[in-house]
Structure formats: structure tokens, C-alpha cells
GROMACS .gro file of C-alpha atoms in nm:
model
  244
    1MET     CA    1   8.452   9.048  10.732
    2THR     CA    2   8.092   8.979  10.868
    3THR     CA    3   8.079   8.688  10.563
    4THR     CA    4   8.120   8.355  10.521
    5GLN     CA    5   8.209   8.423  10.195
    6VAL     CA    6   8.627   8.524  10.141
    7ARG     CA    7   8.574   8.850   9.828
    8VAL     CA    8   8.839   8.831   9.653
    9ALA     CA    9   9.054   9.198   9.565
   10LEU     CA   10   9.218   9.302   9.281
   11VAL     CA   11   9.495   9.617   9.377
   12THR     CA   12   9.634   9.767   9.066
   13GLY     CA   13  10.042   9.909   9.083
   14GLY     CA   14   9.959   9.671   9.358
   15THR     CA   15  10.346   9.580   9.471
   16ALA     CA   16  10.456   9.926   9.575
   17GLY     CA   17  10.349  10.202   9.777
   18ILE     CA   18   9.993  10.220   9.844
   19GLY     CA   19   9.905   9.958   9.634
   20ALA     CA   20  10.141   9.717   9.808
   21ALA     CA   21  10.043   9.830  10.177
   22THR     CA   22   9.623   9.824  10.035
   23CYS     CA   23   9.745   9.441   9.934
   24GLU     CA   24   9.901   9.347  10.261
   25THR     CA   25   9.609   9.506  10.497
   26LEU     CA   26   9.356   9.304  10.308
   27ALA     CA   27   9.529   8.937  10.290
   28THR     CA   28   9.594   9.042  10.696
   29LEU     CA   29   9.178   9.064  10.706
   30GLY     CA   30   9.089   8.798  10.554
   31TYR     CA   31   9.082   8.859  10.170
   32ARG     CA   32   9.212   8.697   9.887
   33VAL     CA   33   9.453   8.959   9.738
   34ALA     CA   34   9.592   8.973   9.377
   35ALA     CA   35   9.797   9.277   9.293
   36ASN     CA   36   9.853   9.370   8.940
   37PHE     CA   37  10.186   9.532   8.848
   38CYS     CA   38  10.341   9.658   8.518
   39GLY     CA   39  10.714   9.822   8.622
   40ALA     CA   40  10.986   9.556   8.718
   41GLU     CA   41  10.899   9.199   8.695
   42ASP     CA   42  11.183   9.149   8.984
   43ARG     CA   43  11.001   9.408   9.264
   44ALA     CA   44  10.677   9.175   9.243
   45ALA     CA   45  10.852   8.903   9.280
   46ALA     CA   46  10.997   9.011   9.564
   47PHE     CA   47  10.747   9.076   9.732
   48THR     CA   48  10.511   8.822   9.614
   49ARG     CA   49  10.832   8.625   9.818
   50ARG     CA   50  10.734   8.799  10.129
   51THR     CA   51  10.403   8.816  10.139
   52GLY     CA   52  10.265   8.520   9.959
   53ILE     CA   53   9.996   8.786   9.718
   54ARG     CA   54   9.987   8.654   9.371
   55SER     CA   55  10.036   8.886   9.112
   56TRP     CA   56   9.993   8.947   8.756
   57ARG     CA   57  10.190   9.208   8.469
   58TRP     CA   58   9.952   9.397   8.282
   59SER     CA   59   9.948   9.804   8.177
   60VAL     CA   60   9.622   9.969   8.335
   61ALA     CA   61   9.662  10.247   8.020
   62ASP     CA   62   9.563   9.903   7.744
   63HIS     CA   63   9.219   9.812   7.774
   64GLU     CA   64   9.241   9.396   7.600
   65ALA     CA   65   9.504   9.380   7.889
   66CYS     CA   66   9.279   9.458   8.131
   67THR     CA   67   9.007   9.221   8.015
   68THR     CA   68   9.247   8.980   7.951
   69GLY     CA   69   9.467   8.998   8.297
   70VAL     CA   70   9.133   9.053   8.515
   71ALA     CA   71   9.028   8.689   8.291
   72ALA     CA   72   9.332   8.549   8.454
   73VAL     CA   73   9.306   8.647   8.838
   74GLU     CA   74   8.941   8.516   8.784
   75ALA     CA   75   9.076   8.226   8.673
   76ALA     CA   76   9.323   8.166   8.927
   77LEU     CA   77   9.120   8.311   9.243
   78GLY     CA   78   8.708   8.325   9.163
   79PRO     CA   79   8.506   8.609   9.057
   80ILE     CA   80   8.708   8.998   9.182
   81ASP     CA   81   8.461   9.147   9.476
   82ILE     CA   82   8.620   9.434   9.542
   83LEU     CA   83   8.888   9.586   9.275
   84VAL     CA   84   9.117   9.916   9.381
   85ASN     CA   85   9.207  10.161   9.121
   86ASN     CA   86   9.567  10.278   9.251
   87ALA     CA   87   9.849  10.214   8.992
   88GLY     CA   88   9.956  10.636   8.886
   89ILE     CA   89  10.235  10.715   8.709
   90THR     CA   90  10.393  11.130   8.668
   91ARG     CA   91  10.568  11.340   8.462
   92ASP     CA   92  10.587  11.635   8.614
   93ALA     CA   93  10.644  11.996   8.425
   94SER     CA   94  10.520  12.316   8.402
   95LEU     CA   95  10.274  12.379   8.083
   96ALA     CA   96  10.497  12.512   7.873
   97LYS     CA   97  10.761  12.224   7.920
   98LEU     CA   98  10.481  11.935   7.903
   99SER     CA   99  10.491  11.770   7.622
  100PRO     CA  100  10.127  11.556   7.498
  101GLU     CA  101  10.322  11.230   7.506
  102ASN     CA  102  10.357  11.291   7.874
  103TRP     CA  103   9.999  11.487   7.862
  104GLN     CA  104   9.840  11.137   7.726
  105ALA     CA  105  10.079  10.873   7.932
  106VAL     CA  106   9.904  11.025   8.255
  107LEU     CA  107   9.621  11.075   8.146
  108ASP     CA  108   9.610  10.677   7.962
  109THR     CA  109   9.761  10.579   8.298
  110ASN     CA  110   9.602  10.756   8.612
  111LEU     CA  111   9.190  10.735   8.504
  112THR     CA  112   9.145  10.630   8.181
  113GLY     CA  113   9.284  10.276   8.356
  114CYS     CA  114   9.014  10.338   8.593
  115PHE     CA  115   8.757  10.313   8.329
  116ASN     CA  116   9.036   9.966   8.177
  117MET     CA  117   8.971   9.867   8.473
  118ALA     CA  118   8.655   9.936   8.568
  119ARG     CA  119   8.447   9.799   8.294
  120SER     CA  120   8.644   9.458   8.310
  121VAL     CA  121   8.454   9.401   8.656
  122PHE     CA  122   8.178   9.610   8.692
  123GLN     CA  123   7.964   9.460   8.478
  124ALA     CA  124   7.990   9.127   8.725
  125MET     CA  125   7.981   9.241   9.033
  126ARG     CA  126   7.611   9.340   8.849
  127VAL     CA  127   7.507   9.062   8.799
  128ARG     CA  128   7.649   8.901   9.179
  129LYS     CA  129   7.506   9.219   9.338
  130TRP     CA  130   7.772   9.320   9.563
  131GLY     CA  131   8.077   9.497   9.519
  132ARG     CA  132   8.342   9.752   9.599
  133ILE     CA  133   8.529  10.048   9.365
  134VAL     CA  134   8.760  10.219   9.525
  135ASN     CA  135   8.998  10.483   9.282
  136ILE     CA  136   9.249  10.641   9.459
  137SER     CA  137   9.221  11.008   9.380
  138SER     CA  138   9.557  11.218   9.511
  139VAL     CA  139   9.554  11.611   9.738
  140ASN     CA  140   9.642  11.709   9.373
  141GLY     CA  141   9.338  11.650   9.188
  142GLU     CA  142   9.152  11.893   9.502
  143ALA     CA  143   9.351  12.127   9.534
  144GLY     CA  144   9.564  12.141   9.210
  145GLN     CA  145  10.037  12.149   9.190
  146PHE     CA  146  10.238  12.369   8.949
  147GLY     CA  147  10.360  12.157   8.780
  148GLN     CA  148  10.097  11.940   8.779
  149THR     CA  149   9.852  11.987   8.551
  150ASN     CA  150   9.874  11.655   8.332
  151TYR     CA  151   9.858  11.425   8.690
  152ALA     CA  152   9.614  11.711   8.870
  153ALA     CA  153   9.331  11.718   8.566
  154SER     CA  154   9.423  11.285   8.594
  155LYS     CA  155   9.302  11.311   8.940
  156ALA     CA  156   9.046  11.491   8.932
  157GLY     CA  157   8.883  11.346   8.722
  158ILE     CA  158   8.905  11.004   8.884
  159LEU     CA  159   8.641  11.234   9.106
  160GLY     CA  160   8.395  11.294   8.864
  161PHE     CA  161   8.465  10.900   8.712
  162THR     CA  162   8.402  10.813   9.134
  163LYS     CA  163   8.055  10.984   9.150
  164ALA     CA  164   7.901  10.889   8.785
  165LEU     CA  165   8.007  10.517   8.844
  166ALA     CA  166   7.828  10.550   9.233
  167LEU     CA  167   7.485  10.610   9.070
  168GLU     CA  168   7.561  10.358   8.798
  169GLY     CA  169   7.585  10.099   9.082
  170ALA     CA  170   7.389  10.170   9.342
  171HIS     CA  171   7.046  10.037   9.313
  172ALA     CA  172   7.251   9.706   9.260
  173GLY     CA  173   7.506   9.649   9.543
  174VAL     CA  174   7.828   9.828   9.395
  175THR     CA  175   7.959  10.103   9.599
  176VAL     CA  176   8.227  10.281   9.416
  177ASN     CA  177   8.401  10.552   9.643
  178ALA     CA  178   8.743  10.712   9.606
  179ILE     CA  179   9.036  10.744   9.873
  180ALA     CA  180   9.223  11.157   9.803
  181PRO     CA  181   9.541  11.050  10.010
  182GLY     CA  182   9.800  11.324  10.128
  183TYR     CA  183  10.148  11.363  10.054
  184THR     CA  184  10.304  10.915  10.080
  185ASP     CA  185  10.585  10.810  10.165
  186THR     CA  186  10.640  10.649   9.889
  187GLU     CA  187  10.879  10.644   9.551
  188MET     CA  188  10.687  10.902   9.383
  189VAL     CA  189  10.676  11.109   9.649
  190ARG     CA  190  11.094  11.022   9.719
  191VAL     CA  191  11.225  11.164   9.413
  192ILE     CA  192  11.115  11.489   9.545
  193PRO     CA  193  11.455  11.734   9.569
  194ALA     CA  194  11.585  11.681   9.897
  195ASP     CA  195  11.546  12.098   9.899
  196ILE     CA  196  11.206  12.112   9.778
  197LEU     CA  197  10.975  11.806  10.027
  198PRO     CA  198  11.097  12.074  10.406
  199SER     CA  199  10.845  12.283  10.249
  200ILE     CA  200  10.562  12.061  10.127
  201ILE     CA  201  10.584  11.913  10.510
  202ALA     CA  202  10.559  12.283  10.686
  203LYS     CA  203  10.254  12.288  10.475
  204ILE     CA  204  10.077  11.934  10.631
  205PRO     CA  205   9.951  12.035  10.918
  206VAL     CA  206  10.104  11.728  11.086
  207GLY     CA  207  10.412  11.778  10.993
  208ARG     CA  208  10.483  11.479  10.799
  209LEU     CA  209  10.379  11.227  10.570
  210ALA     CA  210  10.138  10.949  10.632
  211ALA     CA  211  10.257  10.609  10.591
  212PRO     CA  212  10.100  10.377  10.273
  213ALA     CA  213   9.991  10.159  10.631
  214GLU     CA  214   9.726  10.463  10.669
  215ILE     CA  215   9.546  10.502  10.306
  216ALA     CA  216   9.543  10.127  10.348
  217ARG     CA  217   9.296  10.088  10.633
  218CYS     CA  218   9.121  10.418  10.455
  219VAL     CA  219   9.031  10.106  10.168
  220ALA     CA  220   9.006   9.837  10.425
  221PHE     CA  221   8.612  10.047  10.659
  222LEU     CA  222   8.536  10.142  10.226
  223VAL     CA  223   8.522   9.828  10.123
  224ALA     CA  224   8.362   9.682  10.403
  225GLU     CA  225   8.099   9.436  10.433
  226ASP     CA  226   7.868   9.706  10.639
  227ALA     CA  227   8.024  10.031  10.487
  228GLY     CA  228   7.686   9.907  10.182
  229PHE     CA  229   7.549  10.255  10.268
  230ILE     CA  230   7.873  10.455  10.169
  231THR     CA  231   7.916  10.556   9.782
  232GLY     CA  232   7.969  10.797   9.597
  233ALA     CA  233   8.180  10.946   9.849
  234THR     CA  234   8.532  11.088   9.871
  235ILE     CA  235   8.810  11.079  10.153
  236ASP     CA  236   9.072  11.309  10.214
  237VAL     CA  237   9.332  11.136  10.375
  238ASN     CA  238   9.624  11.426  10.396
  239GLY     CA  239   9.701  11.483  10.765
  240GLY     CA  240   9.535  11.892  10.720
  241GLN     CA  241   9.676  12.007  10.489
  242HIS     CA  242   9.311  12.082  10.234
  243MET     CA  243   9.001  12.097  10.338
  244GLY     CA  244   8.772  12.125  10.075
   0.00000   0.00000   0.00000
């Protein structure tokens, strides 16, 4: 960082996978980092013991919980300068087998979660004339994927949300960007059946999954002090799998 001010970063879904790697990368770079989580408390506690990064539990799908959670983080660490909307879930099924409940659950967490969290920090960022929001989309939000109409719709929606919000923040020094990772070595990808994963990797020109740290480095680039002219952009980090 090129400023003497220590920026506060909040990463949703921050205790595992891409979120955990992002928290650790930003902490190493000198940011004051908070991790949000909604899942297992024992995993979050282990993450905090290992990294020293504090974690707070709430569901990003719950607007009131987001407001309360943000207030708790800011009371502990100071105003949030950087928001990384990383929290996401899958409930995969072909459309004929996809229940309305699983459609809505994915939209509520992946897309509405971005709205809930951004709404909790955006106005204060505008008042302070500085802010960074990074929304984690997906290659499948750009290219689609069989059995993921809910997930692909939510991740595609993030891209439109990013572009529109970028226009609202630009004059106030608040940038809003998206990253669309390809298949990454996380728990979400590890549940893919072993007989299917090789066929997915075969379609990735670099011939492997991404490491979570590779996505985290892209986040670090976008939230930097000198990244203020990059807004409304989507950065693809997919090993060449999709070139939109």
C-alpha cells in the first residue's frame, strides 16, 4: 500500500477456499482484515487460530444480519474500506429437477448477498470518498454450465450488478469490479465426482485447476490504492477456459 492509512477489508465467505486465501493475502499486505462466515463455527475458529484473522458469523442472504454484522466489524476494526463479496453456494440440478427452494437459496446467497453487503457499506464509502468493492462471479456465469441454471444466473447477475454500481461510485472514488474465476481447487469443486473432474480439467488450456491464492492476488490488485481507474471491469481468471 502507498498510503500510511491502514485500510479495513471485509471478506464474505472468508474462512475457506478463495475467501480464506483472500483474507490471508490482504493481511500479509498490511490490511486490517475481517472474515465473514455462515457455516461451521469450528472451521472458522481454526482459521482464526491459524491466521490471527477474526471472523464474524452471519448469513449474507439476510439483509438485517448484514447491517448488524457490518456494524460489529466496524466497532472492532474501524470503517470498512474494502468489501470482497465472495460468499456463494451451489444447489446443482437440471431445470426439470431443480426445486423452487434451491433456485431461491442460490439467488439469495450469491446475488442478493452482494446487494445486502454492498448496501451496508457503500454509502459510507462514498462519504469518505474512497472504497473498493470486488464481487466474485464465475466462469459459469459467463459461459453457462449444464445443471447450474440457478448458479449461472446468480453469477451472471453479479456482473450486471457490478457494472451498474460502478457507475454510482465512480465520482466518489469508490470502485466496483468483478472477478470471474475458473474452476479452482476448493471444497466446492472437490465435490464434483471423480469421474467427471478430469473432463472439466481437459477443457482448461493450462491443464489444471486454479489455486485459491491465484484468485486472491487478483483481488489484491483491484483493491490497491493505485487501482482507482479500474471500475466496472470483469477480470477472467480461468486458465484460458473461456475468453469472452
